PDB file of C-alpha atoms in Angstrom:
ATOM      1  CA  MET A 188     -50.167 -56.414 -39.975  1.00  0.00           C
ATOM      2  CA  GLY A 189     -49.935 -52.659 -40.386  1.00  0.00           C
ATOM      3  CA  VAL A 190     -46.867 -50.462 -40.567  1.00  0.00           C
ATOM      4  CA  ARG A 191     -44.563 -50.777 -37.551  1.00  0.00           C
ATOM      5  CA  ILE A 192     -42.484 -47.753 -36.635  1.00  0.00           C
ATOM      6  CA  VAL A 193     -40.141 -46.812 -33.792  1.00  0.00           C
ATOM      7  CA  THR A 194     -39.486 -43.160 -32.991  1.00  0.00           C
ATOM      8  CA  ILE A 195     -36.248 -42.233 -31.230  1.00  0.00           C
ATOM      9  CA  GLY A 196     -35.320 -38.895 -29.685  1.00  0.00           C
ATOM     10  CA  ALA A 197     -36.449 -36.177 -27.332  1.00  0.00           C
ATOM     11  CA  ALA A 198     -39.325 -36.196 -24.858  1.00  0.00           C
ATOM     12  CA  VAL A 199     -40.202 -33.174 -22.720  1.00  0.00           C
ATOM     13  CA  GLN A 200     -43.063 -31.747 -20.739  1.00  0.00           C
ATOM     14  CA  ASP A 201     -44.292 -28.388 -22.018  1.00  0.00           C
ATOM     15  CA  VAL A 202     -46.147 -25.765 -19.989  1.00  0.00           C
ATOM     16  CA  PHE A 203     -47.669 -22.883 -21.956  1.00  0.00           C
ATOM     17  CA  LEU A 204     -48.310 -19.549 -20.267  1.00  0.00           C
ATOM     18  CA  ALA A 205     -50.547 -17.176 -22.220  1.00  0.00           C
ATOM     19  CA  GLY A 206     -51.867 -13.694 -21.574  1.00  0.00           C
ATOM     20  CA  GLU A 207     -51.934 -10.089 -22.750  1.00  0.00           C
ATOM     21  CA  VAL A 208     -49.037  -9.324 -20.415  1.00  0.00           C
ATOM     22  CA  LEU A 209     -46.853 -11.280 -22.854  1.00  0.00           C
ATOM     23  CA  THR A 210     -47.622  -8.939 -25.762  1.00  0.00           C
ATOM     24  CA  PRO A 211     -44.231  -7.671 -26.965  1.00  0.00           C
ATOM     25  CA  LYS A 212     -43.393  -4.054 -27.749  1.00  0.00           C
ATOM     26  CA  ARG A 213     -41.340  -2.958 -30.720  1.00  0.00           C
ATOM     27  CA  GLU A 214     -37.904  -1.488 -30.019  1.00  0.00           C
ATOM     28  CA  ASP A 215     -36.249   1.278 -32.045  1.00  0.00           C
ATOM     29  CA  ASP A 216     -34.236  -1.323 -33.982  1.00  0.00           C
ATOM     30  CA  GLY A 217     -37.419  -3.093 -35.025  1.00  0.00           C
ATOM     31  CA  SER A 218     -37.065  -6.036 -32.644  1.00  0.00           C
ATOM     32  CA  LEU A 219     -39.923  -7.219 -30.465  1.00  0.00           C
ATOM     33  CA  VAL A 220     -39.308  -7.419 -26.732  1.00  0.00           C
ATOM     34  CA  ALA A 221     -41.429  -8.375 -23.736  1.00  0.00           C
ATOM     35  CA  GLU A 222     -40.015  -7.143 -20.432  1.00  0.00           C
ATOM     36  CA  PHE A 223     -40.943  -8.071 -16.868  1.00  0.00           C
ATOM     37  CA  ALA A 224     -39.803  -6.150 -13.819  1.00  0.00           C
ATOM     38  CA  LEU A 225     -37.979  -8.227 -11.228  1.00  0.00           C
ATOM     39  CA  GLY A 226     -40.168  -8.917  -8.226  1.00  0.00           C
ATOM     40  CA  SER A 227     -43.420  -8.202 -10.063  1.00  0.00           C
ATOM     41  CA  LYS A 228     -46.474 -10.478 -10.048  1.00  0.00           C
ATOM     42  CA  LEU A 229     -48.196 -10.687 -13.437  1.00  0.00           C
ATOM     43  CA  ASP A 230     -51.599 -12.148 -14.227  1.00  0.00           C
ATOM     44  CA  LEU A 231     -52.047 -14.722 -16.978  1.00  0.00           C
ATOM     45  CA  GLU A 232     -55.236 -15.712 -18.795  1.00  0.00           C
ATOM     46  CA  LYS A 233     -54.418 -19.339 -19.566  1.00  0.00           C
ATOM     47  CA  ILE A 234     -52.045 -22.165 -18.677  1.00  0.00           C
ATOM     48  CA  THR A 235     -51.817 -25.356 -20.735  1.00  0.00           C
ATOM     49  CA  PHE A 236     -49.938 -28.542 -19.853  1.00  0.00           C
ATOM     50  CA  SER A 237     -48.733 -30.670 -22.742  1.00  0.00           C
ATOM     51  CA  THR A 238     -45.806 -32.828 -23.805  1.00  0.00           C
ATOM     52  CA  GLY A 239     -43.371 -32.364 -26.638  1.00  0.00           C
ATOM     53  CA  GLY A 240     -40.083 -33.474 -28.111  1.00  0.00           C
ATOM     54  CA  GLY A 241     -39.710 -34.361 -31.783  1.00  0.00           C
ATOM     55  CA  ALA A 242     -39.870 -38.117 -31.329  1.00  0.00           C
ATOM     56  CA  THR A 243     -42.994 -38.102 -29.135  1.00  0.00           C
ATOM     57  CA  ASN A 244     -44.750 -35.650 -31.451  1.00  0.00           C
ATOM     58  CA  ALA A 245     -43.990 -37.878 -34.425  1.00  0.00           C
ATOM     59  CA  ALA A 246     -45.150 -40.943 -32.509  1.00  0.00           C
ATOM     60  CA  VAL A 247     -48.599 -39.384 -32.099  1.00  0.00           C
ATOM     61  CA  THR A 248     -48.840 -38.579 -35.822  1.00  0.00           C
ATOM     62  CA  PHE A 249     -48.109 -42.214 -36.647  1.00  0.00           C
ATOM     63  CA  SER A 250     -50.385 -43.644 -33.965  1.00  0.00           C
ATOM     64  CA  ARG A 251     -53.344 -41.509 -34.993  1.00  0.00           C
ATOM     65  CA  LEU A 252     -52.980 -42.992 -38.484  1.00  0.00           C
ATOM     66  CA  GLY A 253     -53.308 -46.489 -37.084  1.00  0.00           C
ATOM     67  CA  MET A 254     -49.653 -47.528 -37.151  1.00  0.00           C
ATOM     68  CA  ASP A 255     -48.027 -49.805 -34.587  1.00  0.00           C
ATOM     69  CA  VAL A 256     -45.760 -47.306 -32.811  1.00  0.00           C
ATOM     70  CA  GLU A 257     -43.030 -47.580 -30.189  1.00  0.00           C
ATOM     71  CA  PHE A 258     -41.236 -44.618 -28.624  1.00  0.00           C
ATOM     72  CA  MET A 259     -37.624 -44.901 -27.476  1.00  0.00           C
ATOM     73  CA  GLY A 260     -36.149 -41.974 -25.609  1.00  0.00           C
ATOM     74  CA  GLN A 261     -34.712 -40.996 -22.257  1.00  0.00           C
ATOM     75  CA  ILE A 262     -36.658 -39.492 -19.378  1.00  0.00           C
ATOM     76  CA  ALA A 263     -36.514 -39.736 -15.571  1.00  0.00           C
ATOM     77  CA  HIS A 264     -38.724 -41.077 -12.795  1.00  0.00           C
ATOM     78  CA  ASP A 265     -40.237 -37.661 -12.081  1.00  0.00           C
ATOM     79  CA  PRO A 266     -43.581 -35.863 -12.645  1.00  0.00           C
ATOM     80  CA  ALA A 267     -42.553 -34.628 -16.097  1.00  0.00           C
ATOM     81  CA  GLY A 268     -41.554 -38.138 -17.129  1.00  0.00           C
ATOM     82  CA  ALA A 269     -44.840 -39.494 -15.826  1.00  0.00           C
ATOM     83  CA  ALA A 270     -46.708 -36.907 -17.920  1.00  0.00           C
ATOM     84  CA  VAL A 271     -44.821 -38.017 -21.055  1.00  0.00           C
ATOM     85  CA  ILE A 272     -45.622 -41.687 -20.447  1.00  0.00           C
ATOM     86  CA  ALA A 273     -49.262 -40.952 -19.635  1.00  0.00           C
ATOM     87  CA  GLU A 274     -49.879 -38.959 -22.806  1.00  0.00           C
ATOM     88  CA  LEU A 275     -48.120 -41.465 -25.064  1.00  0.00           C
ATOM     89  CA  SER A 276     -50.030 -44.337 -23.472  1.00  0.00           C
ATOM     90  CA  HIS A 277     -53.278 -42.436 -23.964  1.00  0.00           C
ATOM     91  CA  GLU A 278     -52.371 -42.090 -27.654  1.00  0.00           C
ATOM     92  CA  GLY A 279     -51.702 -45.814 -28.018  1.00  0.00           C
ATOM     93  CA  VAL A 280     -47.910 -45.545 -28.242  1.00  0.00           C
ATOM     94  CA  ASN A 281     -45.841 -48.373 -26.772  1.00  0.00           C
ATOM     95  CA  THR A 282     -43.322 -47.017 -24.224  1.00  0.00           C
ATOM     96  CA  ALA A 283     -41.638 -50.289 -23.204  1.00  0.00           C
ATOM     97  CA  ARG A 284     -38.338 -49.165 -24.775  1.00  0.00           C
ATOM     98  CA  VAL A 285     -38.111 -45.930 -22.791  1.00  0.00           C
ATOM     99  CA  VAL A 286     -34.781 -45.462 -20.996  1.00  0.00           C
ATOM    100  CA  TYR A 287     -34.658 -43.873 -17.523  1.00  0.00           C
ATOM    101  CA  SER A 288     -31.826 -41.595 -16.446  1.00  0.00           C
ATOM    102  CA  LYS A 289     -30.568 -41.581 -12.858  1.00  0.00           C
ATOM    103  CA  GLU A 290     -28.492 -38.418 -13.304  1.00  0.00           C
ATOM    104  CA  HIS A 291     -30.795 -36.047 -15.180  1.00  0.00           C
ATOM    105  CA  GLY A 292     -34.428 -35.024 -14.947  1.00  0.00           C
ATOM    106  CA  THR A 293     -36.948 -35.250 -17.769  1.00  0.00           C
ATOM    107  CA  GLY A 294     -36.734 -32.359 -20.214  1.00  0.00           C
ATOM    108  CA  TYR A 295     -39.056 -29.480 -19.320  1.00  0.00           C
ATOM    109  CA  SER A 296     -40.014 -26.311 -21.160  1.00  0.00           C
ATOM    110  CA  THR A 297     -41.967 -23.254 -20.099  1.00  0.00           C
ATOM    111  CA  LEU A 298     -43.300 -21.426 -23.140  1.00  0.00           C
ATOM    112  CA  LEU A 299     -44.327 -17.788 -22.920  1.00  0.00           C
ATOM    113  CA  LEU A 300     -46.952 -17.544 -25.627  1.00  0.00           C
ATOM    114  CA  ALA A 301     -47.617 -14.118 -27.116  1.00  0.00           C
ATOM    115  CA  PRO A 302     -51.082 -13.355 -28.561  1.00  0.00           C
ATOM    116  CA  SER A 303     -49.501 -13.405 -32.062  1.00  0.00           C
ATOM    117  CA  GLY A 304     -48.522 -17.070 -31.707  1.00  0.00           C
ATOM    118  CA  GLU A 305     -44.817 -16.338 -31.336  1.00  0.00           C
ATOM    119  CA  ARG A 306     -43.230 -17.728 -28.231  1.00  0.00           C
ATOM    120  CA  THR A 307     -40.234 -17.482 -25.950  1.00  0.00           C
ATOM    121  CA  ILE A 308     -39.074 -20.829 -24.590  1.00  0.00           C
ATOM    122  CA  LEU A 309     -37.306 -21.465 -21.298  1.00  0.00           C
ATOM    123  CA  THR A 310     -35.897 -24.979 -21.605  1.00  0.00           C
ATOM    124  CA  TYR A 311     -34.264 -27.522 -19.367  1.00  0.00           C
ATOM    125  CA  ARG A 312     -33.182 -30.200 -21.828  1.00  0.00           C
ATOM    126  CA  GLY A 313     -32.180 -32.707 -19.170  1.00  0.00           C
ATOM    127  CA  ALA A 314     -32.225 -36.410 -20.004  1.00  0.00           C
ATOM    128  CA  SER A 315     -33.049 -35.730 -23.658  1.00  0.00           C
ATOM    129  CA  THR A 316     -29.525 -34.416 -24.248  1.00  0.00           C
ATOM    130  CA  HIS A 317     -27.512 -36.887 -22.181  1.00  0.00           C
ATOM    131  CA  TYR A 318     -28.005 -40.143 -24.038  1.00  0.00           C
ATOM    132  CA  ASN A 319     -26.082 -43.233 -23.042  1.00  0.00           C
ATOM    133  CA  PRO A 320     -26.016 -45.383 -26.207  1.00  0.00           C
ATOM    134  CA  SER A 321     -25.316 -48.553 -24.210  1.00  0.00           C
ATOM    135  CA  LEU A 322     -28.771 -48.258 -22.632  1.00  0.00           C
ATOM    136  CA  PHE A 323     -30.559 -48.284 -26.005  1.00  0.00           C
ATOM    137  CA  ASN A 324     -31.201 -51.930 -26.834  1.00  0.00           C
ATOM    138  CA  LEU A 325     -31.813 -52.290 -30.564  1.00  0.00           C
ATOM    139  CA  ASP A 326     -30.821 -55.953 -30.938  1.00  0.00           C
ATOM    140  CA  ASP A 327     -34.388 -57.277 -31.065  1.00  0.00           C
ATOM    141  CA  ILE A 328     -35.984 -54.314 -32.802  1.00  0.00           C
ATOM    142  CA  LYS A 329     -38.826 -55.223 -35.161  1.00  0.00           C
ATOM    143  CA  ALA A 330     -40.046 -52.374 -37.344  1.00  0.00           C
ATOM    144  CA  ASP A 331     -40.577 -51.267 -40.909  1.00  0.00           C
ATOM    145  CA  TRP A 332     -39.346 -47.745 -40.163  1.00  0.00           C
ATOM    146  CA  ILE A 333     -37.310 -45.895 -37.562  1.00  0.00           C
ATOM    147  CA  TYR A 334     -37.986 -42.171 -37.211  1.00  0.00           C
ATOM    148  CA  VAL A 335     -35.131 -40.262 -35.554  1.00  0.00           C
ATOM    149  CA  SER A 336     -35.398 -36.699 -34.299  1.00  0.00           C
ATOM    150  CA  THR A 337     -32.350 -34.812 -33.079  1.00  0.00           C
ATOM    151  CA  LEU A 338     -30.129 -36.760 -30.677  1.00  0.00           C
ATOM    152  CA  ALA A 339     -28.349 -33.647 -29.384  1.00  0.00           C
ATOM    153  CA  GLY A 340     -25.294 -34.451 -31.483  1.00  0.00           C
ATOM    154  CA  ASN A 341     -24.793 -37.965 -30.112  1.00  0.00           C
ATOM    155  CA  PHE A 342     -23.310 -39.570 -33.228  1.00  0.00           C
ATOM    156  CA  GLU A 343     -22.442 -42.756 -31.352  1.00  0.00           C
ATOM    157  CA  LEU A 344     -26.137 -43.401 -30.778  1.00  0.00           C
ATOM    158  CA  LEU A 345     -27.070 -42.313 -34.304  1.00  0.00           C
ATOM    159  CA  GLU A 346     -24.526 -44.694 -35.824  1.00  0.00           C
ATOM    160  CA  LYS A 347     -25.796 -47.495 -33.570  1.00  0.00           C
ATOM    161  CA  ILE A 348     -29.351 -46.872 -34.818  1.00  0.00           C
ATOM    162  CA  LEU A 349     -28.277 -46.876 -38.464  1.00  0.00           C
ATOM    163  CA  SER A 350     -26.272 -50.073 -37.979  1.00  0.00           C
ATOM    164  CA  ALA A 351     -29.244 -51.850 -36.379  1.00  0.00           C
ATOM    165  CA  ALA A 352     -31.537 -50.589 -39.131  1.00  0.00           C
ATOM    166  CA  LYS A 353     -29.224 -51.968 -41.810  1.00  0.00           C
ATOM    167  CA  GLU A 354     -28.982 -55.314 -40.037  1.00  0.00           C
ATOM    168  CA  HIS A 355     -32.772 -55.623 -39.783  1.00  0.00           C
ATOM    169  CA  SER A 356     -33.604 -54.024 -43.190  1.00  0.00           C
ATOM    170  CA  ILE A 357     -35.443 -51.105 -41.587  1.00  0.00           C
ATOM    171  CA  LYS A 358     -35.939 -47.785 -43.349  1.00  0.00           C
ATOM    172  CA  VAL A 359     -34.757 -44.685 -41.460  1.00  0.00           C
ATOM    173  CA  ALA A 360     -36.090 -41.126 -41.525  1.00  0.00           C
ATOM    174  CA  PHE A 361     -33.993 -38.437 -39.861  1.00  0.00           C
ATOM    175  CA  ASN A 362     -34.711 -34.829 -38.974  1.00  0.00           C
ATOM    176  CA  PRO A 363     -31.303 -33.591 -37.714  1.00  0.00           C
ATOM    177  CA  GLY A 364     -30.867 -30.806 -35.197  1.00  0.00           C
ATOM    178  CA  LYS A 365     -28.298 -28.056 -34.874  1.00  0.00           C
ATOM    179  CA  LYS A 366     -25.792 -30.216 -33.011  1.00  0.00           C
ATOM    180  CA  GLU A 367     -25.769 -32.850 -35.764  1.00  0.00           C
ATOM    181  CA  LEU A 368     -25.558 -30.134 -38.410  1.00  0.00           C
ATOM    182  CA  ALA A 369     -22.618 -28.557 -36.565  1.00  0.00           C
ATOM    183  CA  GLU A 370     -20.572 -31.617 -37.553  1.00  0.00           C
ATOM    184  CA  THR A 371     -21.432 -31.304 -41.217  1.00  0.00           C
ATOM    185  CA  GLU A 372     -18.952 -33.740 -42.736  1.00  0.00           C
ATOM    186  CA  ARG A 373     -19.691 -36.452 -40.196  1.00  0.00           C
ATOM    187  CA  LEU A 374     -23.411 -36.056 -40.839  1.00  0.00           C
ATOM    188  CA  LYS A 375     -22.987 -36.068 -44.623  1.00  0.00           C
ATOM    189  CA  ALA A 376     -21.171 -39.393 -44.400  1.00  0.00           C
ATOM    190  CA  LEU A 377     -24.300 -40.953 -42.876  1.00  0.00           C
ATOM    191  CA  LEU A 378     -26.848 -39.582 -45.349  1.00  0.00           C
ATOM    192  CA  PRO A 379     -26.638 -42.562 -47.771  1.00  0.00           C
ATOM    193  CA  SER A 380     -28.000 -44.743 -44.932  1.00  0.00           C
ATOM    194  CA  LEU A 381     -31.239 -42.745 -44.800  1.00  0.00           C
ATOM    195  CA  SER A 382     -34.518 -43.388 -46.565  1.00  0.00           C
ATOM    196  CA  VAL A 383     -35.753 -39.872 -45.735  1.00  0.00           C
ATOM    197  CA  LEU A 384     -33.814 -36.714 -44.889  1.00  0.00           C
ATOM    198  CA  SER A 385     -35.847 -33.740 -43.654  1.00  0.00           C
ATOM    199  CA  ALA A 386     -34.400 -30.260 -43.170  1.00  0.00           C
ATOM    200  CA  ASN A 387     -35.346 -26.620 -43.476  1.00  0.00           C
ATOM    201  CA  LYS A 388     -33.787 -24.486 -46.186  1.00  0.00           C
ATOM    202  CA  ASP A 389     -30.975 -23.100 -44.023  1.00  0.00           C
ATOM    203  CA  GLU A 390     -30.101 -26.559 -42.703  1.00  0.00           C
ATOM    204  CA  ALA A 391     -30.100 -28.095 -46.173  1.00  0.00           C
ATOM    205  CA  ALA A 392     -27.835 -25.289 -47.412  1.00  0.00           C
ATOM    206  CA  LEU A 393     -25.253 -26.294 -44.779  1.00  0.00           C
ATOM    207  CA  LEU A 394     -25.183 -29.768 -46.298  1.00  0.00           C
ATOM    208  CA  PHE A 395     -25.535 -29.064 -50.003  1.00  0.00           C
ATOM    209  CA  GLY A 396     -24.723 -25.393 -50.595  1.00  0.00           C
ATOM    210  CA  GLU A 397     -26.992 -22.511 -51.478  1.00  0.00           C
ATOM    211  CA  GLY A 398     -29.952 -23.015 -53.779  1.00  0.00           C
ATOM    212  CA  SER A 399     -33.729 -22.985 -54.046  1.00  0.00           C
ATOM    213  CA  ILE A 400     -35.711 -25.482 -51.993  1.00  0.00           C
ATOM    214  CA  GLU A 401     -36.281 -27.494 -55.188  1.00  0.00           C
ATOM    215  CA  GLU A 402     -32.546 -27.608 -55.895  1.00  0.00           C
ATOM    216  CA  LEU A 403     -31.763 -28.556 -52.305  1.00  0.00           C
ATOM    217  CA  ALA A 404     -34.359 -31.330 -52.308  1.00  0.00           C
ATOM    218  CA  GLN A 405     -32.849 -32.731 -55.488  1.00  0.00           C
ATOM    219  CA  ALA A 406     -29.356 -32.563 -53.996  1.00  0.00           C
ATOM    220  CA  GLY A 407     -30.525 -34.406 -50.893  1.00  0.00           C
ATOM    221  CA  ALA A 408     -32.260 -37.100 -52.946  1.00  0.00           C
ATOM    222  CA  LYS A 409     -28.958 -37.878 -54.667  1.00  0.00           C
ATOM    223  CA  VAL A 410     -27.635 -39.282 -51.380  1.00  0.00           C
ATOM    224  CA  SER A 411     -30.807 -40.297 -49.482  1.00  0.00           C
ATOM    225  CA  ASN A 412     -33.803 -42.021 -51.057  1.00  0.00           C
ATOM    226  CA  TYR A 413     -36.075 -39.050 -50.320  1.00  0.00           C
ATOM    227  CA  CYS A 414     -35.361 -35.503 -49.249  1.00  0.00           C
ATOM    228  CA  VAL A 415     -37.869 -32.880 -48.135  1.00  0.00           C
ATOM    229  CA  VAL A 416     -36.902 -29.235 -47.573  1.00  0.00           C
ATOM    230  CA  THR A 417     -39.119 -26.616 -45.935  1.00  0.00           C
ATOM    231  CA  ASP A 418     -39.024 -22.836 -45.966  1.00  0.00           C
ATOM    232  CA  GLY A 419     -41.722 -21.881 -43.473  1.00  0.00           C
ATOM    233  CA  PRO A 420     -44.762 -20.164 -44.999  1.00  0.00           C
ATOM    234  CA  LYS A 421     -42.868 -19.820 -48.294  1.00  0.00           C
ATOM    235  CA  GLY A 422     -43.410 -23.478 -49.066  1.00  0.00           C
ATOM    236  CA  GLU A 423     -41.694 -26.821 -49.300  1.00  0.00           C
ATOM    237  CA  ALA A 424     -40.163 -29.182 -51.851  1.00  0.00           C
ATOM    238  CA  ALA A 425     -39.465 -32.899 -51.951  1.00  0.00           C
ATOM    239  CA  SER A 426     -37.679 -35.250 -54.292  1.00  0.00           C
ATOM    240  CA  ASP A 427     -37.228 -38.991 -54.729  1.00  0.00           C
ATOM    241  CA  GLY A 428     -34.411 -38.598 -57.226  1.00  0.00           C
ATOM    242  CA  GLN A 429     -36.791 -39.088 -60.161  1.00  0.00           C
ATOM    243  CA  LYS A 430     -38.990 -36.043 -59.754  1.00  0.00           C
ATOM    244  CA  VAL A 431     -39.251 -32.932 -57.620  1.00  0.00           C
ATOM    245  CA  CYS A 432     -42.500 -31.647 -56.133  1.00  0.00           C
ATOM    246  CA  SER A 433     -43.090 -28.260 -54.560  1.00  0.00           C
ATOM    247  CA  GLY A 434     -45.989 -26.517 -52.894  1.00  0.00           C
ATOM    248  CA  GLY A 435     -46.996 -23.572 -50.757  1.00  0.00           C
ATOM    249  CA  MET A 436     -49.166 -23.292 -47.661  1.00  0.00           C
ATOM    250  CA  TYR A 437     -51.963 -25.801 -47.235  1.00  0.00           C
ATOM    251  CA  GLU A 438     -54.196 -23.096 -45.802  1.00  0.00           C
ATOM    252  CA  ASP A 439     -53.680 -19.587 -44.452  1.00  0.00           C
ATOM    253  CA  VAL A 440     -54.989 -19.898 -40.895  1.00  0.00           C
ATOM    254  CA  PRO A 441     -54.572 -17.816 -37.735  1.00  0.00           C
ATOM    255  CA  VAL A 442     -51.489 -19.022 -35.887  1.00  0.00           C
ATOM    256  CA  ILE A 443     -52.162 -19.799 -32.224  1.00  0.00           C
ATOM    257  CA  ASP A 444     -48.880 -21.578 -31.457  1.00  0.00           C
ATOM    258  CA  ARG A 445     -46.062 -22.732 -33.751  1.00  0.00           C
ATOM    259  CA  THR A 446     -44.739 -25.385 -31.354  1.00  0.00           C
ATOM    260  CA  GLY A 447     -44.423 -28.757 -33.084  1.00  0.00           C
ATOM    261  CA  ALA A 448     -45.249 -27.496 -36.576  1.00  0.00           C
ATOM    262  CA  GLY A 449     -42.008 -28.841 -38.030  1.00  0.00           C
ATOM    263  CA  ASP A 450     -42.431 -32.203 -36.320  1.00  0.00           C
ATOM    264  CA  ALA A 451     -45.991 -32.445 -37.647  1.00  0.00           C
ATOM    265  CA  PHE A 452     -44.786 -31.716 -41.169  1.00  0.00           C
ATOM    266  CA  THR A 453     -41.925 -34.214 -41.217  1.00  0.00           C
ATOM    267  CA  SER A 454     -43.831 -37.010 -39.488  1.00  0.00           C
ATOM    268  CA  GLY A 455     -46.817 -36.451 -41.768  1.00  0.00           C
ATOM    269  CA  PHE A 456     -44.542 -36.712 -44.799  1.00  0.00           C
ATOM    270  CA  VAL A 457     -42.888 -39.904 -43.536  1.00  0.00           C
ATOM    271  CA  ALA A 458     -46.247 -41.420 -42.575  1.00  0.00           C
ATOM    272  CA  MET A 459     -47.596 -41.120 -46.096  1.00  0.00           C
ATOM    273  CA  LEU A 460     -44.461 -42.664 -47.593  1.00  0.00           C
ATOM    274  CA  ALA A 461     -44.649 -45.506 -45.071  1.00  0.00           C
ATOM    275  CA  LEU A 462     -48.262 -46.063 -46.131  1.00  0.00           C
ATOM    276  CA  GLU A 463     -47.092 -46.137 -49.778  1.00  0.00           C
ATOM    277  CA  HIS A 464     -48.681 -42.896 -50.904  1.00  0.00           C
ATOM    278  CA  SER A 465     -47.211 -40.721 -53.642  1.00  0.00           C
ATOM    279  CA  LEU A 466     -44.739 -37.887 -53.147  1.00  0.00           C
ATOM    280  CA  GLU A 467     -47.515 -35.388 -53.880  1.00  0.00           C
ATOM    281  CA  GLU A 468     -49.842 -36.984 -51.343  1.00  0.00           C
ATOM    282  CA  ALA A 469     -47.033 -36.976 -48.778  1.00  0.00           C
ATOM    283  CA  LEU A 470     -46.492 -33.227 -49.235  1.00  0.00           C
ATOM    284  CA  LEU A 471     -50.220 -32.561 -48.996  1.00  0.00           C
ATOM    285  CA  TYR A 472     -50.654 -34.498 -45.764  1.00  0.00           C
ATOM    286  CA  ALA A 473     -47.489 -33.030 -44.235  1.00  0.00           C
ATOM    287  CA  SER A 474     -48.665 -29.493 -44.959  1.00  0.00           C
ATOM    288  CA  ALA A 475     -52.167 -30.165 -43.667  1.00  0.00           C
ATOM    289  CA  ASN A 476     -50.833 -31.763 -40.469  1.00  0.00           C
ATOM    290  CA  SER A 477     -48.549 -28.804 -39.794  1.00  0.00           C
ATOM    291  CA  THR A 478     -51.341 -26.320 -40.497  1.00  0.00           C
ATOM    292  CA  SER A 479     -53.666 -28.103 -38.098  1.00  0.00           C
ATOM    293  CA  VAL A 480     -51.054 -28.079 -35.327  1.00  0.00           C
ATOM    294  CA  VAL A 481     -50.435 -24.310 -35.383  1.00  0.00           C
ATOM    295  CA  GLY A 482     -54.143 -23.705 -34.802  1.00  0.00           C
ATOM    296  CA  GLN A 483     -54.033 -25.086 -31.258  1.00  0.00           C
ATOM    297  CA  ILE A 484     -51.812 -24.726 -28.198  1.00  0.00           C
ATOM    298  CA  GLY A 485     -49.284 -27.517 -27.811  1.00  0.00           C
ATOM    299  CA  ALA A 486     -47.397 -29.753 -30.191  1.00  0.00           C
ATOM    300  CA  LYS A 487     -49.886 -32.631 -30.242  1.00  0.00           C
ATOM    301  CA  ALA A 488     -53.422 -31.250 -29.872  1.00  0.00           C
ATOM    302  CA  GLY A 489     -53.876 -30.450 -33.564  1.00  0.00           C
ATOM    303  CA  ILE A 490     -52.244 -33.561 -35.043  1.00  0.00           C
ATOM    304  CA  LEU A 491     -54.612 -35.019 -37.616  1.00  0.00           C
ATOM    305  CA  ARG A 492     -56.456 -38.267 -37.067  1.00  0.00           C
ATOM    306  CA  SER A 493     -57.144 -41.080 -39.484  1.00  0.00           C
ATOM    307  CA  GLY A 494     -60.010 -40.216 -41.811  1.00  0.00           C
ATOM    308  CA  ALA A 495     -59.439 -36.451 -41.682  1.00  0.00           C
ATOM    309  CA  GLN A 496     -60.993 -34.838 -44.734  1.00  0.00           C
ATOM    310  CA  LEU A 497     -58.386 -32.808 -46.613  1.00  0.00           C
ATOM    311  CA  HIS A 498     -58.886 -30.414 -49.480  1.00  0.00           C
ATOM    312  CA  SER A 499     -56.448 -30.215 -52.368  1.00  0.00           C
ATOM    313  CA  MET A 500     -53.546 -27.768 -52.561  1.00  0.00           C
ATOM    314  CA  SER A 501     -51.415 -26.557 -55.420  1.00  0.00           C
ATOM    315  CA  ILE A 502     -48.419 -28.866 -55.885  1.00  0.00           C
ATOM    316  CA  GLN A 503     -46.130 -28.649 -58.896  1.00  0.00           C
ATOM    317  CA  SER A 504     -44.378 -31.858 -60.005  1.00  0.00           C
ATOM    318  CA  ARG A 505     -41.577 -32.075 -62.532  1.00  0.00           C
ATOM    319  CA  GLU A 506     -39.376 -34.888 -63.720  1.00  0.00           C
ATOM    320  CA  ILE A 507     -35.778 -34.233 -62.743  1.00  0.00           C
ATOM    321  CA  SER A 508     -34.611 -34.362 -66.337  1.00  0.00           C
ATOM    322  CA  GLU A 509     -37.135 -31.670 -67.238  1.00  0.00           C
ATOM    323  CA  ALA A 510     -36.398 -29.555 -64.164  1.00  0.00           C
ATOM    324  CA  ASN A 511     -32.720 -29.380 -65.012  1.00  0.00           C
TER     325      ASN A 511
END
């Protein structure tokens, strides 16, 4: 039997609106602004329907690598929820553990996509931010890994997940969001329960203090089994407590849309660890997955499939004793 993994967290429908009318202008202070007159009717060149949410994006990464994947999140019985279920089913993801909200609609985002790849997002977070932990049944969960994206600061649900994982000897990967990071001390107390902690440089600095991405990855690996820290196009670093690895961009490609790039990176990293690849191979695949995603519109279209041919990238590896 292959690797079994459950992803838990947000699910939304995304609608991308693209066109020259969305090209921003530069203000005197250097900021970029796109303005639309009230009452105007503006023509667009393209509209793309997709689905997103960190946990569904990760589920597709895992499924395309041949893993046995279940998604657990909260949506509603509405068209957006139906779109989420349809896409996950098409990708071979089991949705039997999905929870349905009676009070809130499925999360929905309209993304105004500028020609540069930057975007402005109008978001209704809906059911994805109103979790009822009592509705999440984890008693009979059977998995090798649980991948958790942000739970909108719902520590009761997070603690329930970690407790179930401990009871069933399941490894947990967590990519916290701003609401979890806002309660820094409470989050830090849970880090020893994680197999993988993923954060960007600013987020990691909130937990461990200022430092380079290599230093932050090492600090994270002192409390979690693995820690990976990203710094956008400047690179990334990961540590398992024994060594630290760092790299730059997998490939410098034109950016069409950055949506889902972080999810693609973290899920790619976790996937390689789950498949028992090395730390270096995990960084390579994570970077390649993220690079592929930004080349297409939507969070899932560019996610790599099993058998994708990857070229090498420069990754530096150092033993911790030597690095210090």
